[in-house]
Amino acid sequence: MAEPYKPYVQQWLQNGLKSRRNDFFQFINTQLLVEQAQRNVRYKIEQQNRGMGNCINFGRSNSSKMQQNQVPDLALNLIPRQQSIVSPSSIQCTINNQNNTTIGTPSSSGVSSASSSTTSATVLKPITDNNNNNNNRFQYVALFDYDARTNDDLTIRKSDLLEITYRKNTAWWKAKNENGQEGWIPSNYVAKRDSLESEPWYFKSIRRIDAEKQLMSDVNEHGSFLIRDSETKKMDFSLSIRDNDSVKHYRIRQNEDGRFYIARRTTFITLPELVTHYSKTSDGLCVNLRRPCVHIVKPEPDGLSHNLVDKWEISRRDIKLIRRLGHGQFGDVWEGVWSDNVSVAVKTLKPGSMNPTDFLTEASIMKKLRHANLIQLYAVCTIEEPIYIVTELMKNGSLLDYLQSSRGRQLKMSALIYMATQIARGMAYLEQQNYIHRDLAARNVLVGENNTVKIADFGLARIIKEYAGGMYEAKEGTKFPIKWTAPEAALYNRFTIKSDVWSYGILLTELITFGRTPYPGMTNAEVLRQVDQGYRLPQPPNCPLSLYTIMRECWHAQPENRPSFSTLQYRLENEYTGENPEFSN
Ligand code: AMP
């Protein structure tokens, strides 16, 4: 039983010698070390089984299937993960074992289904356990800078060591820094020390398309790299490296002893070791690993502050309106500041222009929907009129305005497709939540920095009622934006997620034509009649055929024959690659 531990024990001993001399000498006996680790793991399994919190993480192995007395493979990194080796067909790039040269075999079907994996910290470096002889209280490390928004918050800087003193909810934790200052921080800004997530090059479940996007940004350079969870193989990882003007991807696998490798001839106990090796020498990769990829987007904290996660009525005094951004159906939209330091967008509701209850229904729907490609609702002020609805601010305004602007017109095809992908992701989430948007169009999508786009305006979204057979009957007399609306919705008020798919196809034409109104020169009445008779928008100039094919599928006369948003997401993510000449300009 002790045999397979050997390399791990050695590793732990080395690390112990390097970083935890004092703790280490208590574990000088190897056998004792192994037994101690096993006990820790069992103790934690028991705690988990009793619902006492997730003190340990089993990586991506299926921990629920584990027997109580079975030591999980990655826990404390003492036992290798046992798994079969992936077939080479799905590798994008691999190192030729014999002659050390790089070979590239681009794969167009290597992405898994739309649901993103929710990988949590995989402990890859040995850690001493909280419950045993560990005097170090600072078990967390800051991944990003966070500036205190309120007096109760703690300002943190990347790499700060922190002690977590109170976990109010999953989103906000109370932390103490090494100077003894204490306050609230967003939990997604920190990671456990020595965990894989604390490594600057580990980007978790980021998708290949996003890895490419981040690596290709100006702040990164030749040799910038990241490691992410493989999209296709649950237990594998992928290494993405910027190679001048392109990004190369390598599969990181594990051999039967659980050792990581890119080329079978050189294996490593941990991913950090692998990174160290390929930093020193390219050893068959396109370039040696030089700098961890710089994050171009920080994650959004969940809500404005720790006490606005569940509560969302705020005082109007906390909001200052700065400048008017635009005018919507029910009132003005302003750029504002919350608590004197957080930029927000404020939608004001013209008194008497709409039933405040309906407005609040919109707000309560938005509040529940949380996704990186949907506008986040922060708070409302409903005590006095005009009602305020406070949301995430998107610096570049509506997608329609952006596309028509001189900046938007310079967007490359790859950037347009990237935007389309993000919209499909946001819609796939709505689809999964059984919501429908009913007004999907470039005017209702907002643009942030680095071509990030988020879907706004869920005012018309409603839960699809089971009893209505998956259809939502629109109120009589409601006006529709005909050119974006599926014929069955326009003619018979049958709104489903599939009518949203139709609108998405129209939105794709807006993207590709830089905001041209669809069906130019045709009136709404003409469009309605012609589309009902089978007419469809022709292929826009410069539109890749593969994208037009997708549009046509979105406009299938039978709603059930249109693709789902998760399929659309999948297809766009796969077609957006540096290798596809159609999308590479
Ligand atoms: P709406 O009422 O949602 O149609 O918004 C009207 C206009 O206000 C939009 O076209 C945008 O230019 C602007 N706007 C709305 N919401 C935001 C936001 N969250 N961030 C930035 N600009 C926004």
XYZ file of C-alpha atoms and ligand atoms in Angstrom:
608
model
C 0.000 0.000 0.000
C 2.838 2.367 0.803
C 4.563 1.757 -2.508
C 2.537 4.039 -4.817
C 2.921 6.872 -2.360
C 6.654 6.958 -2.738
C 7.059 9.724 -5.285
C 4.440 11.782 -3.528
C 6.027 11.384 -0.199
C 9.353 12.405 -1.659
C 7.735 15.426 -3.184
C 6.118 16.324 0.069
C 9.362 15.909 1.892
C 11.076 18.208 -0.571
C 8.373 20.819 -0.311
C 8.343 20.421 3.412
C 12.038 21.066 3.509
C 11.693 24.092 1.315
C 8.691 25.806 2.774
C 7.592 24.234 5.980
C 10.715 23.202 7.800
C 9.166 23.301 11.210
C 6.055 21.343 10.345
C 8.085 18.902 8.367
C 10.241 17.607 11.189
C 7.192 16.352 12.944
C 6.640 14.022 9.992
C 10.127 12.699 9.616
C 8.913 9.145 9.517
C 7.638 8.394 6.065
C 5.239 5.676 7.097
C 3.841 7.981 9.714
C 3.427 10.628 7.085
C 1.406 8.323 4.863
C -0.764 7.171 7.717
C -1.347 10.696 8.856
C -2.396 11.744 5.397
C -4.766 8.798 5.109
C -6.316 9.695 8.435
C -6.763 13.284 7.353
C -8.458 12.235 4.186
C -10.816 9.832 5.994
C -11.606 12.440 8.565
C -12.525 14.863 5.835
C -14.636 12.340 3.976
C -16.516 11.723 7.169
C -17.000 15.420 7.652
C -18.280 15.722 4.129
C -20.624 12.814 4.534
C -21.985 14.423 7.658
C -22.506 17.621 5.665
C -19.915 19.542 7.628
C -18.705 21.526 4.704
C -16.367 20.741 1.945
C -13.061 20.774 3.643
C -11.377 18.795 0.946
C -11.508 18.671 -2.705
C -11.226 15.568 -4.786
C -10.338 17.275 -7.999
C -12.546 16.150 -10.783
C -12.880 12.569 -9.743
C -16.328 11.454 -8.770
C -16.002 11.730 -5.037
C -19.571 10.626 -4.382
C -18.720 7.180 -5.672
C -15.913 6.741 -3.193
C -16.064 4.315 -0.422
C -15.639 5.714 3.050
C -12.456 3.830 3.646
C -11.014 4.546 0.253
C -8.472 7.295 0.002
C -9.345 9.644 -2.851
C -6.695 9.907 -5.477
C -5.820 13.586 -5.641
C -6.543 14.501 -2.100
C -3.373 15.808 -0.537
C -1.737 14.533 -3.661
C -0.502 11.388 -2.059
C -1.995 8.918 -4.447
C -1.898 9.142 -8.211
C -5.074 9.365 -10.186
C -5.659 6.079 -11.923
C -7.109 6.478 -15.336
C -6.834 5.300 -18.852
C -4.846 7.195 -21.394
C -6.743 9.324 -23.842
C -6.744 8.324 -27.451
C -4.517 10.589 -29.502
C -7.260 11.476 -31.969
C -8.545 14.332 -29.864
C -5.197 15.972 -29.264
C -4.627 19.231 -31.003
C -0.895 19.346 -30.702
C 1.357 16.750 -29.296
C 5.034 16.234 -28.977
C 6.558 13.577 -31.053
C 8.225 11.211 -28.642
C 10.924 10.075 -30.968
C 12.404 13.129 -32.536
C 11.387 15.935 -30.238
C 9.706 17.965 -32.957
C 6.369 19.675 -32.648
C 3.559 18.376 -34.707
C 0.209 19.988 -35.000
C -3.007 18.133 -35.700
C -5.793 20.669 -35.444
C -9.013 19.254 -34.182
C -12.358 20.757 -35.097
C -14.467 18.600 -32.902
C -12.607 18.606 -29.672
C -14.995 20.638 -27.554
C -17.376 19.107 -25.116
C -21.026 19.988 -24.718
C -22.160 23.452 -23.746
C -22.353 22.918 -20.038
C -19.173 24.203 -18.541
C -17.501 22.042 -16.011
C -17.553 23.420 -12.501
C -14.142 22.280 -11.481
C -13.048 23.284 -8.071
C -9.641 23.423 -6.524
C -7.561 20.382 -7.157
C -4.853 20.050 -4.583
C -1.728 19.256 -6.447
C 0.927 20.356 -4.039
C 1.124 18.755 -0.667
C -0.398 20.830 2.057
C -0.293 20.521 5.762
C -3.697 20.097 7.206
C -5.592 22.712 9.192
C -6.445 20.231 11.832
C -2.927 19.122 12.384
C 0.093 21.031 13.466
C -0.382 23.948 11.161
C 0.159 27.268 12.785
C -0.186 29.224 9.618
C -3.544 30.942 9.703
C -3.091 32.545 6.313
C -4.403 29.731 4.186
C -5.713 31.865 1.325
C -4.051 33.961 -1.326
C -5.535 36.873 -3.290
C -5.803 36.220 -7.013
C -6.839 39.729 -8.019
C -6.795 43.243 -6.595
C -10.001 44.281 -4.883
C -10.610 47.846 -3.741
C -12.857 48.197 -0.719
C -16.265 49.458 -1.766
C -17.601 50.067 1.707
C -16.059 50.742 5.102
C -16.674 47.101 5.992
C -14.642 45.818 3.031
C -10.983 44.896 2.988
C -8.764 46.131 0.164
C -6.627 43.284 -1.107
C -3.792 43.073 -3.578
C -2.878 40.137 -5.755
C -0.722 37.633 -3.814
C -1.762 38.959 -0.372
C -1.996 36.150 2.155
C -5.278 36.030 3.990
C -7.052 34.307 6.802
C -10.745 33.709 6.216
C -12.508 34.519 9.458
C -16.175 34.275 8.464
C -18.072 32.906 5.496
C -21.347 34.757 5.351
C -22.425 33.138 2.098
C -20.697 31.614 -0.866
C -20.090 35.000 -2.455
C -18.621 37.175 0.332
C -16.172 36.210 3.031
C -14.623 38.113 5.869
C -10.846 38.064 5.643
C -7.912 39.250 7.711
C -4.600 40.232 6.140
C -1.132 39.848 7.623
C -1.324 43.383 9.051
C -4.368 42.375 11.067
C -6.848 44.397 8.984
C -10.161 42.666 8.539
C -13.111 43.132 6.175
C -15.317 41.681 3.467
C -13.950 40.419 0.177
C -15.574 38.649 -2.783
C -14.829 34.955 -2.362
C -14.075 34.537 -6.071
C -11.031 36.791 -5.625
C -9.121 34.319 -3.469
C -7.974 30.717 -3.588
C -6.596 28.278 -1.084
C -2.823 28.518 -0.822
C -0.969 25.701 -2.540
C -4.068 24.782 -4.478
C -3.975 24.545 -8.204
C -6.332 27.512 -8.322
C -3.743 29.698 -6.648
C -1.301 29.172 -9.505
C -1.181 32.259 -11.735
C -1.231 30.113 -14.866
C -4.257 27.979 -13.937
C -7.409 29.281 -15.624
C -9.786 26.534 -14.479
C -12.636 25.699 -16.823
C -12.008 28.552 -19.257
C -12.840 27.442 -22.798
C -10.396 27.162 -25.621
C -11.917 30.105 -27.458
C -11.493 32.284 -24.348
C -7.973 31.012 -23.769
C -7.106 32.136 -27.298
C -8.828 35.455 -26.801
C -6.935 36.186 -23.581
C -3.563 34.995 -24.839
C -3.873 37.035 -28.030
C -4.612 40.276 -26.201
C -1.927 42.988 -26.228
C -0.945 42.494 -22.597
C 0.274 38.996 -23.410
C 3.179 38.007 -25.596
C 5.039 35.184 -27.323
C 5.452 32.389 -24.747
C 2.554 33.509 -22.513
C 0.703 30.432 -21.380
C -2.090 29.028 -19.270
C -3.331 25.631 -18.172
C -7.033 24.892 -18.208
C -9.298 21.934 -17.719
C -9.657 19.960 -20.902
C -13.019 20.473 -22.581
C -13.176 16.966 -23.930
C -11.613 14.768 -21.273
C -12.788 15.362 -17.754
C -9.579 14.342 -16.016
C -7.128 15.935 -18.413
C -5.762 19.421 -18.721
C -4.811 21.540 -21.702
C -1.829 23.800 -22.034
C -2.395 26.848 -24.255
C 0.622 28.828 -25.397
C 0.873 32.033 -27.378
C 3.119 31.337 -30.348
C 3.668 34.758 -31.954
C 0.379 35.438 -33.732
C -1.368 32.196 -32.918
C -2.169 29.982 -29.955
C -1.139 26.337 -29.692
C -2.881 23.847 -27.465
C -1.349 20.736 -25.940
C -3.104 18.009 -24.039
C -1.686 17.206 -20.596
C -2.433 13.631 -19.661
C -1.592 11.256 -16.871
C 0.098 7.914 -17.163
C -0.890 4.797 -15.255
C 1.089 6.055 -12.245
C -0.812 9.309 -12.238
C 2.154 11.307 -13.454
C 1.456 14.229 -15.753
C 2.957 14.428 -19.195
C 2.741 16.064 -22.563
C 5.317 13.767 -24.110
C 5.334 10.342 -22.534
C 9.083 10.323 -22.123
C 9.019 13.182 -19.575
C 6.563 12.839 -16.723
C 5.922 14.941 -13.618
C 4.330 14.391 -10.266
C 2.612 17.758 -10.266
C 1.547 20.356 -12.779
C 3.815 23.016 -11.217
C 6.741 20.702 -11.911
C 5.642 20.315 -15.494
C 5.430 24.099 -15.807
C 8.891 24.523 -14.292
C 10.361 22.012 -16.726
C 8.833 23.578 -19.834
C 9.761 27.044 -18.602
C 13.405 26.095 -18.691
C 13.248 24.384 -22.051
C 10.691 24.160 -24.821
C 11.517 20.436 -25.095
C 9.341 20.016 -28.179
C 6.747 22.703 -27.488
C 6.484 25.619 -29.922
C 8.204 27.854 -27.341
C 9.212 27.518 -23.704
C 6.685 28.731 -21.141
C 7.590 32.328 -20.389
C 4.913 34.251 -18.539
C 1.583 33.146 -17.128
C -1.232 34.653 -19.182
C -2.383 37.988 -17.784
C -6.092 37.969 -16.962
C -7.773 40.489 -19.206
C -11.006 40.346 -17.249
C -11.425 40.132 -13.504
C -14.414 38.168 -12.293
C -17.409 40.200 -11.174
C -18.076 40.099 -7.453
C -21.521 38.687 -6.741
C -23.613 41.816 -6.187
C -22.430 45.188 -4.953
C -21.528 44.164 -1.429
C -21.843 41.436 1.163
C -25.205 42.705 2.388
C -26.742 43.111 -1.057
C -26.655 39.494 -2.126
C -30.074 38.652 -0.731
C -31.357 42.128 0.051
C -31.641 44.438 -2.914
C -33.587 47.532 -1.938
C -31.068 50.340 -1.479
C -31.360 53.963 -0.504
C -31.534 56.502 -3.304
C -28.945 58.488 -1.326
C -26.376 55.772 -2.110
C -26.690 56.486 -5.837
C -25.325 59.514 -7.659
C -26.385 60.029 -11.256
C -23.451 61.159 -13.411
C -24.554 61.344 -17.042
C -27.406 60.210 -19.221
C -26.483 57.231 -21.362
C -29.616 56.735 -23.337
C -33.324 56.624 -23.443
C -35.298 53.431 -23.153
C -38.963 52.535 -23.572
C -39.797 53.346 -19.956
C -37.344 56.065 -19.043
C -33.761 57.244 -19.100
C -30.649 55.202 -18.508
C -27.856 56.878 -16.535
C -24.309 56.187 -15.625
C -24.149 56.452 -11.853
C -21.985 55.715 -8.854
C -22.951 53.594 -5.910
C -21.430 54.317 -2.512
C -19.180 56.946 -4.127
C -16.933 54.356 -5.724
C -18.664 51.698 -7.844
C -19.745 52.642 -11.358
C -23.209 51.378 -12.190
C -25.956 51.874 -14.771
C -29.225 53.243 -13.438
C -32.457 52.710 -15.303
C -35.085 55.184 -14.207
C -38.762 54.486 -14.643
C -40.794 57.461 -15.825
C -43.523 58.014 -13.247
C -46.784 56.626 -14.578
C -45.203 55.169 -17.736
C -45.496 51.603 -16.642
C -47.010 49.620 -13.871
C -44.320 49.581 -11.147
C -45.323 46.016 -10.315
C -44.498 44.922 -13.865
C -41.229 46.784 -13.577
C -40.413 44.988 -10.376
C -41.310 41.696 -12.002
C -38.699 42.443 -14.620
C -36.219 43.284 -11.910
C -36.924 40.167 -9.875
C -36.448 38.016 -12.970
C -33.162 39.691 -13.758
C -31.946 39.311 -10.202
C -32.322 35.538 -10.320
C -30.515 35.101 -13.589
C -26.772 35.091 -13.068
C -24.422 34.458 -15.947
C -21.265 36.101 -17.254
C -23.083 37.028 -20.475
C -26.193 38.449 -18.878
C -26.332 41.930 -17.353
C -26.200 41.625 -13.586
C -28.896 43.387 -11.631
C -27.488 44.872 -8.433
C -30.269 46.664 -6.619
C -33.457 48.729 -6.875
C -34.802 51.904 -5.269
C -38.585 51.579 -5.190
C -39.557 53.621 -2.151
C -40.065 56.841 -4.105
C -40.652 57.585 -7.761
C -38.966 57.502 -10.132
C -37.999 53.933 -9.439
C -34.323 53.155 -10.018
C -33.010 49.859 -11.218
C -29.277 49.558 -10.695
C -27.294 47.238 -12.955
C -23.821 46.489 -14.117
C -22.431 49.277 -16.302
C -21.240 48.381 -19.761
C -18.732 50.976 -20.900
C -19.346 50.709 -24.632
C -23.139 50.919 -24.639
C -25.460 48.968 -26.886
C -24.059 46.520 -29.417
C -26.039 48.185 -32.193
C -24.491 51.604 -31.519
C -21.094 50.021 -31.093
C -21.240 48.114 -34.385
C -22.223 51.281 -36.229
C -19.441 53.334 -34.616
C -16.003 53.760 -36.182
C -14.527 51.461 -33.508
C -17.088 48.771 -34.124
C -16.549 48.864 -37.866
C -12.929 47.884 -37.290
C -13.864 44.662 -35.553
C -12.368 41.625 -37.222
C -14.440 38.646 -38.179
C -12.955 36.673 -35.295
C -14.088 39.363 -32.826
C -17.597 39.360 -34.306
C -17.782 35.597 -33.985
C -16.503 35.844 -30.431
C -19.338 38.233 -29.624
C -21.828 35.892 -31.282
C -20.469 33.058 -29.146
C -20.938 35.008 -25.937
C -24.526 35.865 -26.852
C -25.183 32.193 -27.590
C -23.732 31.337 -24.160
C -25.970 33.795 -22.370
C -28.974 32.522 -24.304
C -28.010 28.886 -23.661
C -28.151 29.750 -19.970
C -31.611 31.314 -20.368
C -32.678 28.224 -22.314
C -31.456 26.010 -19.494
C -33.359 28.145 -16.977
C -36.543 27.825 -19.059
C -36.679 31.528 -19.710
C -37.388 33.223 -22.977
C -36.147 36.665 -23.890
C -38.628 37.687 -26.597
C -36.672 40.717 -27.717
C -33.230 39.512 -28.635
C -31.549 42.052 -30.921
C -28.276 43.990 -31.093
C -29.988 46.975 -29.425
C -30.576 44.817 -26.340
C -27.021 43.547 -26.070
C -24.427 45.684 -24.298
C -20.684 45.891 -24.923
C -18.018 46.105 -22.221
C -14.266 46.091 -22.459
C -12.288 43.639 -24.604
C -15.321 42.870 -26.749
C -17.217 41.368 -23.847
C -20.930 41.349 -24.560
C -23.874 40.769 -22.249
C -27.542 40.407 -22.934
C -29.814 43.000 -21.348
C -33.521 43.632 -21.025
C -35.316 40.636 -19.751
C -38.459 42.690 -19.404
C -40.267 40.350 -21.735
C -38.799 37.106 -20.489
C -41.149 34.799 -18.678
C -40.881 31.361 -17.222
C -42.336 28.947 -19.676
C -45.340 27.552 -17.965
C -45.584 23.810 -18.281
C -49.315 23.953 -18.716
C -48.923 26.312 -21.690
C -47.061 23.590 -23.555
C -43.838 25.563 -23.553
C -45.410 28.610 -25.157
C -45.992 32.023 -23.801
C -49.024 33.851 -25.215
C -48.204 37.508 -25.621
C -50.715 40.069 -24.485
C -53.048 41.167 -27.228
C -52.032 44.347 -28.961
C -48.387 44.136 -27.990
C -46.135 45.541 -30.676
C -43.283 43.387 -31.894
C -40.105 44.307 -33.676
C -41.296 42.378 -36.731
C -37.950 42.042 -38.495
C -36.473 40.177 -35.510
C -39.539 38.103 -34.711
C -40.154 34.522 -35.797
C -43.259 34.166 -37.995
C -45.171 31.990 -35.513
C -44.510 34.609 -32.807
C -45.406 37.564 -34.996
C -48.511 35.939 -36.424
C -49.786 33.766 -33.587
C -48.015 35.207 -30.530
C -46.224 31.910 -30.016
C -43.054 32.792 -28.216
C -40.690 30.019 -27.275
C -36.959 29.707 -26.880
C -37.058 28.672 -30.557
C -38.488 32.065 -31.523
C -35.502 33.514 -29.639
C -33.310 31.317 -31.860
C -34.877 32.953 -34.910
C -34.083 36.402 -33.458
C -30.548 35.219 -32.768
C -30.151 34.425 -36.489
C -31.239 37.990 -37.288
C -28.830 39.316 -34.653
C -26.027 37.435 -36.428
C -26.841 39.393 -39.585
C -26.661 42.633 -37.570
C -23.220 41.612 -36.327
C -21.866 40.705 -39.719
C -23.228 43.858 -41.422
C -22.085 46.185 -38.601
C -25.561 47.068 -37.466
C -27.455 47.332 -40.731
C -31.224 47.080 -40.280
C -32.331 43.651 -41.472
C -34.253 43.311 -44.759
C -33.100 46.726 -46.009
C -35.706 48.495 -48.132
C -38.560 46.252 -47.006
C -41.452 47.354 -44.810
C -42.520 45.334 -41.789
C -45.671 44.195 -43.601
C -43.644 43.003 -46.594
C -41.230 41.153 -44.361
C -44.051 39.405 -42.549
C -45.732 38.307 -45.771
C -42.588 37.281 -47.615
C -41.051 35.403 -44.686
C -44.286 33.529 -44.183
C -44.050 32.483 -47.834
C -40.523 31.178 -47.366
C -38.355 34.204 -48.169
C -35.186 34.491 -46.096
C -32.481 37.127 -45.811
C -29.784 36.416 -48.406
C -26.185 35.754 -47.421
C -24.762 39.138 -46.367
C -21.603 40.268 -48.162
C -18.459 38.999 -46.388
C -20.486 36.520 -44.364
C -18.706 33.138 -44.172
C -20.821 30.349 -45.616
C -20.602 28.337 -42.412
C -22.114 31.257 -40.501
C -24.847 31.757 -43.080
C -25.661 28.058 -42.786
C -26.185 28.605 -39.060
C -28.425 31.624 -39.744
C -30.564 29.602 -42.139
C -30.983 26.875 -39.542
C -32.148 29.514 -37.058
C -34.801 30.523 -39.590
C -36.250 27.093 -40.140
C -40.009 27.400 -40.639
C -40.631 24.683 -38.036
C -39.492 26.001 -34.655
C -38.608 22.508 -33.434
C -36.153 22.103 -36.304
C -34.135 25.134 -35.278
C -30.994 24.387 -33.267
C -30.916 24.907 -29.518
C -28.759 27.662 -28.069
C -26.481 25.111 -26.491
C -25.883 23.619 -29.939
C -25.290 27.075 -31.357
C -22.801 27.808 -28.611
C -21.020 24.532 -29.251
C -20.810 25.138 -32.977
C -19.584 28.689 -32.712
C -16.981 27.743 -30.145
C -15.682 25.093 -32.504
C -15.720 27.143 -35.628
C -13.955 30.025 -33.974
C -10.387 28.823 -34.216
C -7.210 30.250 -35.562
C -7.025 27.313 -37.939
C -10.282 28.027 -39.718
C -9.313 30.339 -42.588
C -12.896 31.569 -42.909
C -12.713 33.119 -39.448
C -9.102 34.075 -39.232
C -9.123 37.580 -40.661
P -32.766 50.407 -22.702
O -33.746 51.163 -21.905
O -32.324 49.166 -22.000
O -33.179 50.185 -24.107
O -31.430 51.302 -22.747
C -31.324 52.475 -23.541
C -29.838 52.764 -23.821
O -29.142 53.014 -22.606
C -29.102 51.601 -24.453
O -29.220 51.598 -25.840
C -27.677 51.832 -24.007
O -27.053 52.749 -24.863
C -27.841 52.457 -22.648
N -27.743 51.436 -21.593
C -28.725 50.662 -21.077
N -28.285 49.847 -20.116
C -26.959 50.106 -20.006
C -25.905 49.567 -19.201
N -26.134 48.616 -18.301
N -24.661 50.035 -19.381
C -24.420 50.996 -20.287
N -25.352 51.527 -21.078
C -26.610 51.097 -20.954
